[in-house]
PDB file of C-alpha atoms in Angstrom:
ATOM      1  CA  UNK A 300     -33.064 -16.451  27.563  1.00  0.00           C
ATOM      2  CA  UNK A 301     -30.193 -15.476  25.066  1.00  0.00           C
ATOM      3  CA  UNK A 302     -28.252 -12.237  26.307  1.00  0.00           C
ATOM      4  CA  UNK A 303     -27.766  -9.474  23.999  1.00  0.00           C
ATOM      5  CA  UNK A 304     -23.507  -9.411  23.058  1.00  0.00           C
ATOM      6  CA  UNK A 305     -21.798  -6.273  24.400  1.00  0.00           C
ATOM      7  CA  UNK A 306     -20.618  -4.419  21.183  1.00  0.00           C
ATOM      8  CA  UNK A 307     -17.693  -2.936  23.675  1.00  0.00           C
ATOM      9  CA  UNK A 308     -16.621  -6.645  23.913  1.00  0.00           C
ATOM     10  CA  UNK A 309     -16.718  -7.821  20.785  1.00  0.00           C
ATOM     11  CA  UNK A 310     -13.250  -7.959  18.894  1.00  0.00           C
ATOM     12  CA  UNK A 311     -11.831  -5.320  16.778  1.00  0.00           C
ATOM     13  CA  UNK A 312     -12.473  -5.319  13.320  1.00  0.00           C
ATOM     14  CA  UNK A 313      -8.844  -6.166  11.576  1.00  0.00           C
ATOM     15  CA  UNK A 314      -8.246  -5.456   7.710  1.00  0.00           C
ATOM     16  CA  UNK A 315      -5.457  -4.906   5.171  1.00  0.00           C
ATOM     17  CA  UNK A 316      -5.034  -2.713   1.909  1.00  0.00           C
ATOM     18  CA  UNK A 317      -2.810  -1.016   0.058  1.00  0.00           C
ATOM     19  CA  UNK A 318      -1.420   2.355  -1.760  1.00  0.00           C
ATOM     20  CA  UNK A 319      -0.917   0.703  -5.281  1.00  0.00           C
ATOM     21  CA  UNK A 320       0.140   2.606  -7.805  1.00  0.00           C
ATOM     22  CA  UNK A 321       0.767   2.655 -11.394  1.00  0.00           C
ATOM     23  CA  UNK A 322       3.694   4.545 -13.603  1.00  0.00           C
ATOM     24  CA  UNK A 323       7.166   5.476 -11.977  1.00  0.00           C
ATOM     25  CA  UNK A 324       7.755   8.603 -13.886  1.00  0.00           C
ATOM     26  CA  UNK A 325       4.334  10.034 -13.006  1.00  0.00           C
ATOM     27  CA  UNK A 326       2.795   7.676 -10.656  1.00  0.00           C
ATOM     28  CA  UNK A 327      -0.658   7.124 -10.308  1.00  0.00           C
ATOM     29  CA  UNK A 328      -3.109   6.110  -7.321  1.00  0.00           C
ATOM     30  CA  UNK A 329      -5.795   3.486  -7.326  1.00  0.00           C
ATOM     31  CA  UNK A 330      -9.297   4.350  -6.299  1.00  0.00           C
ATOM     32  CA  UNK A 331     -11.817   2.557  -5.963  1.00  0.00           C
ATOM     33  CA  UNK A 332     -15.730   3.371  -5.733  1.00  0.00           C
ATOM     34  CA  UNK A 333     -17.882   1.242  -3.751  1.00  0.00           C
ATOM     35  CA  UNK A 334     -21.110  -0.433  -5.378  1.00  0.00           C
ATOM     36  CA  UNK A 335     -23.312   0.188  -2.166  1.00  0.00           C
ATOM     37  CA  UNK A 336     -22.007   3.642  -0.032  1.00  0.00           C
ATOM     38  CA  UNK A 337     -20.655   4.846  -3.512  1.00  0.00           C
ATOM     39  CA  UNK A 338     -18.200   6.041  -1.663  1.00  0.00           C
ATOM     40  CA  UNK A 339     -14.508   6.538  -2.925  1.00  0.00           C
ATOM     41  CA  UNK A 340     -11.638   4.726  -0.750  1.00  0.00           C
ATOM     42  CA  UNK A 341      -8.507   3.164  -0.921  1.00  0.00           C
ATOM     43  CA  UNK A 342      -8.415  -1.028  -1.757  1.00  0.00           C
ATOM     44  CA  UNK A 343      -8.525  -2.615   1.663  1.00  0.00           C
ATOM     45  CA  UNK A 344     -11.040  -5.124   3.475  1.00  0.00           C
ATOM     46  CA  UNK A 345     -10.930  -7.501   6.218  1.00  0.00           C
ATOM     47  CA  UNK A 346      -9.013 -10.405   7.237  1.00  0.00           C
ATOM     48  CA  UNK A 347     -10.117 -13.836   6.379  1.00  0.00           C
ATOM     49  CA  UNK A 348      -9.848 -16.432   9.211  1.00  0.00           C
ATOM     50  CA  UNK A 349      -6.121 -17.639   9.561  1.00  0.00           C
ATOM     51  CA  UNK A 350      -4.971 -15.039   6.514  1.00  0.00           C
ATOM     52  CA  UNK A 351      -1.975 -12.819   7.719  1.00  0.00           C
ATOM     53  CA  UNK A 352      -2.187  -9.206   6.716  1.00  0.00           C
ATOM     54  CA  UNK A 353       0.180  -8.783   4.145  1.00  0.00           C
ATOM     55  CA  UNK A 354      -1.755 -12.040   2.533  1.00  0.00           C
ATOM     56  CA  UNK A 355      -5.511  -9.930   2.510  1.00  0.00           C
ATOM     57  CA  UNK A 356      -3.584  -6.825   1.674  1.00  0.00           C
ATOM     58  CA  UNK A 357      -2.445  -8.253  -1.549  1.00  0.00           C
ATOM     59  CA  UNK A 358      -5.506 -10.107  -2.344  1.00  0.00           C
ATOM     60  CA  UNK A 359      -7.807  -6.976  -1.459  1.00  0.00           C
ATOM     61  CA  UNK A 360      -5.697  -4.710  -4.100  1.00  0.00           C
ATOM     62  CA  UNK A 361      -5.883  -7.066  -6.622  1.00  0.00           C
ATOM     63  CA  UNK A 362      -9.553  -8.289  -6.266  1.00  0.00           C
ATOM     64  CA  UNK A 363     -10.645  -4.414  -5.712  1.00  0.00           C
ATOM     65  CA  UNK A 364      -8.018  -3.417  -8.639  1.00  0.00           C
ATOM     66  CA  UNK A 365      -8.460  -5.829 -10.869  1.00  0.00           C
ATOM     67  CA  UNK A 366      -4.121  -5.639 -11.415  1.00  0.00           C
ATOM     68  CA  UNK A 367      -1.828  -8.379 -10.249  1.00  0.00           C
ATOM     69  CA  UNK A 368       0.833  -5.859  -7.385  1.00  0.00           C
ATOM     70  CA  UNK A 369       3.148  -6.594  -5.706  1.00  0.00           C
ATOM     71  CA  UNK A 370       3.987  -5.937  -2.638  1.00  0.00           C
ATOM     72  CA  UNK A 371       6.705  -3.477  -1.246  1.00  0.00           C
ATOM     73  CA  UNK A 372       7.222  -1.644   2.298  1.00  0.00           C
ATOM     74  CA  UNK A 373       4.814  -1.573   5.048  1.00  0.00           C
ATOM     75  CA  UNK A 374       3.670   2.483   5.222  1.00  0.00           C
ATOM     76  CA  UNK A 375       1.375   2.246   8.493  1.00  0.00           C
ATOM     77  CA  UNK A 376      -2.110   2.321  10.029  1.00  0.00           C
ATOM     78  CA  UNK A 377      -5.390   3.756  10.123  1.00  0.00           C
ATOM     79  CA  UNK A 378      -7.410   3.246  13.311  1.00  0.00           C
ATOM     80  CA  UNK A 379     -10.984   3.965  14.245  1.00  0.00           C
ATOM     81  CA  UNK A 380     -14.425   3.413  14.792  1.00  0.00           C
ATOM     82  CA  UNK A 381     -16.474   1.153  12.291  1.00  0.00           C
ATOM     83  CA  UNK A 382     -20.334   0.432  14.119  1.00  0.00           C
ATOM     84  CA  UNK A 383     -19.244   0.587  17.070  1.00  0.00           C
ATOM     85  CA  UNK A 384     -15.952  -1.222  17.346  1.00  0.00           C
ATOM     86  CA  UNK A 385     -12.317  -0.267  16.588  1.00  0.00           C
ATOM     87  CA  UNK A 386     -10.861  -1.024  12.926  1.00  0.00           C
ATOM     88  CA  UNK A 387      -7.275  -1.469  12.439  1.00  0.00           C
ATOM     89  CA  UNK A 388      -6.459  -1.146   8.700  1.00  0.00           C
ATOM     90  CA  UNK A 389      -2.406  -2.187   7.835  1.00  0.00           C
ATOM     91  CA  UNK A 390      -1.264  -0.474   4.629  1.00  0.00           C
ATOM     92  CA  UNK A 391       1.863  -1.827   1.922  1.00  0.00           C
ATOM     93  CA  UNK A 392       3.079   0.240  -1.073  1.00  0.00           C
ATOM     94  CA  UNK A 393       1.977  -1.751  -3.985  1.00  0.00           C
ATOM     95  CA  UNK A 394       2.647  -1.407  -7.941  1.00  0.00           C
ATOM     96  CA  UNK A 395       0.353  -2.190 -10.221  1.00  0.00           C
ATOM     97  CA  UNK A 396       1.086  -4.744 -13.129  1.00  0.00           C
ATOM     98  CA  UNK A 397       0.484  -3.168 -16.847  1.00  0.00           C
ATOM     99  CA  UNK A 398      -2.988  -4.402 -17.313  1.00  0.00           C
ATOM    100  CA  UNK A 399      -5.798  -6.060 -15.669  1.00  0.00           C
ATOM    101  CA  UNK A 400      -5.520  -9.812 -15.055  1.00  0.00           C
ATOM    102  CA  UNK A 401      -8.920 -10.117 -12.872  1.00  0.00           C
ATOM    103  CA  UNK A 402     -12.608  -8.400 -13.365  1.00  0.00           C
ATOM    104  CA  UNK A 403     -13.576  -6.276 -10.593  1.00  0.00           C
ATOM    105  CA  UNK A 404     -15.170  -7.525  -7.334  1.00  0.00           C
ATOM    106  CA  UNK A 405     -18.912  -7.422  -7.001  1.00  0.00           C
ATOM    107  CA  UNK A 406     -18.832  -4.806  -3.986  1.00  0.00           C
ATOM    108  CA  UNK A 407     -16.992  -2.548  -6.300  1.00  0.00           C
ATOM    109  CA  UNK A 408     -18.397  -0.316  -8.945  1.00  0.00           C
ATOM    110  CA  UNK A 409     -15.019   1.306 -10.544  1.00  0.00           C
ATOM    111  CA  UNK A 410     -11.339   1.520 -10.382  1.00  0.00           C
ATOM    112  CA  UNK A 411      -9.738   5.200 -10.989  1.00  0.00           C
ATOM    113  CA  UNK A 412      -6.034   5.747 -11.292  1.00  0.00           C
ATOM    114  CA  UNK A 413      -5.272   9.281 -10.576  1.00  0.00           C
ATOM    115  CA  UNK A 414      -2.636  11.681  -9.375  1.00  0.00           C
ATOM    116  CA  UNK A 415      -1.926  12.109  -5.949  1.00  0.00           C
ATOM    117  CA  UNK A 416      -3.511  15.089  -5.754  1.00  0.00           C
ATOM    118  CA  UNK A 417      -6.887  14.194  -7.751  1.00  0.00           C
ATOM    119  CA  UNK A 418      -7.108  10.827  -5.714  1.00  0.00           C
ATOM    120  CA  UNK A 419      -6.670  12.457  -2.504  1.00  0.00           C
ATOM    121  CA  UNK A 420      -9.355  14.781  -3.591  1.00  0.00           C
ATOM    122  CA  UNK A 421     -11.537  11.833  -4.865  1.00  0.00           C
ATOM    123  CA  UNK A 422     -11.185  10.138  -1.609  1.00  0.00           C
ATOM    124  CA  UNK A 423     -14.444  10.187   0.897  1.00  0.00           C
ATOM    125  CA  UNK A 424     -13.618   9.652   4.126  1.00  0.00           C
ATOM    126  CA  UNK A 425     -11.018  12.445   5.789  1.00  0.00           C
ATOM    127  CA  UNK A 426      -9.207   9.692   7.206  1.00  0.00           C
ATOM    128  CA  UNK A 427      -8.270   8.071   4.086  1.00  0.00           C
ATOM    129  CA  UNK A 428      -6.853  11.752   2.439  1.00  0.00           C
ATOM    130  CA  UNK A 429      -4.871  12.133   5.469  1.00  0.00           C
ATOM    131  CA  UNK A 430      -2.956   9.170   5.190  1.00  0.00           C
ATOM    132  CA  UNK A 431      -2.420   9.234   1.315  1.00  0.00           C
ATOM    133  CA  UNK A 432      -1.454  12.753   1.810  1.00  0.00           C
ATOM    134  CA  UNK A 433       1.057  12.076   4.059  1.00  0.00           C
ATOM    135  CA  UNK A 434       2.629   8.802   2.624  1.00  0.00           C
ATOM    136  CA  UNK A 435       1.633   9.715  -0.944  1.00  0.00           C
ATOM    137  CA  UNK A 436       4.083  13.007  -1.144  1.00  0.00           C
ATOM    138  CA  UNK A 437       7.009  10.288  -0.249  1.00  0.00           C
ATOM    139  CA  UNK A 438       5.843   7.584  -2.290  1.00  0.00           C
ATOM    140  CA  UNK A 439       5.755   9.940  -5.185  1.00  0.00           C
ATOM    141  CA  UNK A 440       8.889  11.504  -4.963  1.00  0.00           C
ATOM    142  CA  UNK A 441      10.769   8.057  -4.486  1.00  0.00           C
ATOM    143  CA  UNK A 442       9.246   7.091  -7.745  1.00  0.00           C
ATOM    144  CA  UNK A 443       9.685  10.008  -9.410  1.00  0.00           C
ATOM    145  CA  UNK A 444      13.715   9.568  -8.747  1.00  0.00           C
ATOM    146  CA  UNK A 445      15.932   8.326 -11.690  1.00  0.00           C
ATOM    147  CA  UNK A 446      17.235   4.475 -11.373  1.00  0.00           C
ATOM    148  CA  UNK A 447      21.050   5.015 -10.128  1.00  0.00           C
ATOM    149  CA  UNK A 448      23.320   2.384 -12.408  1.00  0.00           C
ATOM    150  CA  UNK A 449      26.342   0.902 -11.262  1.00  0.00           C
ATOM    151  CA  UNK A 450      29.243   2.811 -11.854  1.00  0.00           C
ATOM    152  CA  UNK A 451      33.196   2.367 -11.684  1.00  0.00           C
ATOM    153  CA  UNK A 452      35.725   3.744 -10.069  1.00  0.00           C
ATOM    154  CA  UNK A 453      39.285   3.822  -9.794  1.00  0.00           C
ATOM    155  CA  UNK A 454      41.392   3.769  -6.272  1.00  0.00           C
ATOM    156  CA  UNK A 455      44.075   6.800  -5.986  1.00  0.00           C
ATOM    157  CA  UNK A 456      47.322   5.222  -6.792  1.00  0.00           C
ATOM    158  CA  UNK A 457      49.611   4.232  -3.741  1.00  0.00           C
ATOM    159  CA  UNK A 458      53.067   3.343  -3.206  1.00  0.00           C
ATOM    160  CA  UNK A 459      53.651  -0.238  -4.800  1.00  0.00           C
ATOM    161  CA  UNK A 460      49.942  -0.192  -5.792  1.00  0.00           C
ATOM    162  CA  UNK A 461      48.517  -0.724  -8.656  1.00  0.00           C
ATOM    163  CA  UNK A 462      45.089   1.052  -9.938  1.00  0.00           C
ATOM    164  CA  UNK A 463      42.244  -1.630  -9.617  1.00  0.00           C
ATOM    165  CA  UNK A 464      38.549  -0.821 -11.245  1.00  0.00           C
ATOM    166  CA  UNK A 465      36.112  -1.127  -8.688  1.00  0.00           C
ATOM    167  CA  UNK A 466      32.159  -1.676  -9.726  1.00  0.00           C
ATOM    168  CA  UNK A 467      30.199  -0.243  -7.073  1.00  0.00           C
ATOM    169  CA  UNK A 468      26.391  -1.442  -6.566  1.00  0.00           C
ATOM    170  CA  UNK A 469      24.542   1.994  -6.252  1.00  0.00           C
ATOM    171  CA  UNK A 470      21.661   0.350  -6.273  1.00  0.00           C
ATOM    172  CA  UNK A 471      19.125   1.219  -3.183  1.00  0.00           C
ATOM    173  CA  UNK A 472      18.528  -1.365  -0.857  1.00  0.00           C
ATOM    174  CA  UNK A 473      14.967  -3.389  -0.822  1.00  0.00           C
ATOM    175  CA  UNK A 474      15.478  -4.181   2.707  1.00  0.00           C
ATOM    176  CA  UNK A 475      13.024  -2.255   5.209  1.00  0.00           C
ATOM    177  CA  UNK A 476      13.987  -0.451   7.857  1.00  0.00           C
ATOM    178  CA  UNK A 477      14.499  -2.693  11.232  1.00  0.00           C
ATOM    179  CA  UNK A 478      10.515  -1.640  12.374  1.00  0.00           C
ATOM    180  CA  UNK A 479       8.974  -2.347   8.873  1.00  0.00           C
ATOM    181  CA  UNK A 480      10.809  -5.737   8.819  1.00  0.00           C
ATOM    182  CA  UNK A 481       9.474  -6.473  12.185  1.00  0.00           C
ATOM    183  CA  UNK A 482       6.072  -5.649  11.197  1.00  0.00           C
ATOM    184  CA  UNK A 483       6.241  -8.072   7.967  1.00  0.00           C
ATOM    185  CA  UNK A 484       7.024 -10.700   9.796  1.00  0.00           C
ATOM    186  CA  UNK A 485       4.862 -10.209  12.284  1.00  0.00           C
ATOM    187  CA  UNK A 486       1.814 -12.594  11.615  1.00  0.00           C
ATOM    188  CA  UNK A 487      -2.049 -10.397  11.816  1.00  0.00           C
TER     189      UNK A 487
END
């Protein structure tokens, strides 16, 4: 006789996504609509056997999209219950490339790029406005800043010194903090 499986023992659910947005100046936030719940959330979906989560992060945003992104800093998780067994979604800043490169995925039914304040009004599920609430307000502000160029400067003159231009890189680093990097590397 075949035993029922105990939902309480069956693995958590594991999936990837991403806050991709669009713009610098003004940036906007991908939404997308699913075909069946027709329900508004942000891209994400589950793992694939033996695919990290930074690998079904990207491919989720782009399939769910429809825009080639690429990938920046890891921003965090959302966990919780999904029919009866916890979900662990892992979430990476993304931009969007200019225009679409692939057609939409069957499960969804449309893409909408809005502000942050329209898409975390569009979103369904509490959860979901939470989060892009909270990482959104940063995320929008760091894109909002101007590009800093290199610049030169010149050393105070010394004793038996001669002035020397200096280029300074005032570029901000791409390098995550020490936990982000740490949780790229980390294999799902």
């Amino acid at each position: 006789m075949k035993q029922k499986k105990n939902k309480s023992r069956r693995a958590p659910i594991e999936a990837a996504g991403g806050i991709v947005m669009r713009g610098r100046v003004r940036p906007l936030f991908a939404v997308v609509q699913l075909r069946r719940q027709k329900s508004w959330v942000l891209p994400k979906g589950k793992l694939n056997r033996n695919e990290t989560a930074l690998a079904a992060a990207r491919r989720e945003a782009i399939e769910e999209t429809g825009h080639d992104v690429e990938v920046h800093e890891f921003l965090g998780s959302l966990v919780y219950q999904s029919a009866g067994r916890p979900k662990t979604v892992r979430f990476w800043r993304m931009q969007a490339s200019g225009r679409p490169v692939a057609k939409l995925m069957r499960d969804v039914r449309a893409v909408r790029w809005l502000s942050l304040a329209q898409a975390t009004e569009k979103l369904t599920h509490e959860r979901e406005k939470v989060f892009l609430e909270k990482v959104g307000r940063s995320l929008a502000r760091q894109a909002s800043l101007p590009k800093r160029k290199a610049r030169t400067s010149v050393r105070p003159k010394k004793a038996a010194v001669r002035k020397r231009a200096v280029t300074v890189n005032a570029k901000p680093l791409n390098n995550p903090r020490p936990g982000e990097a740490q949780a790229l590397a980390v294999p799902a």
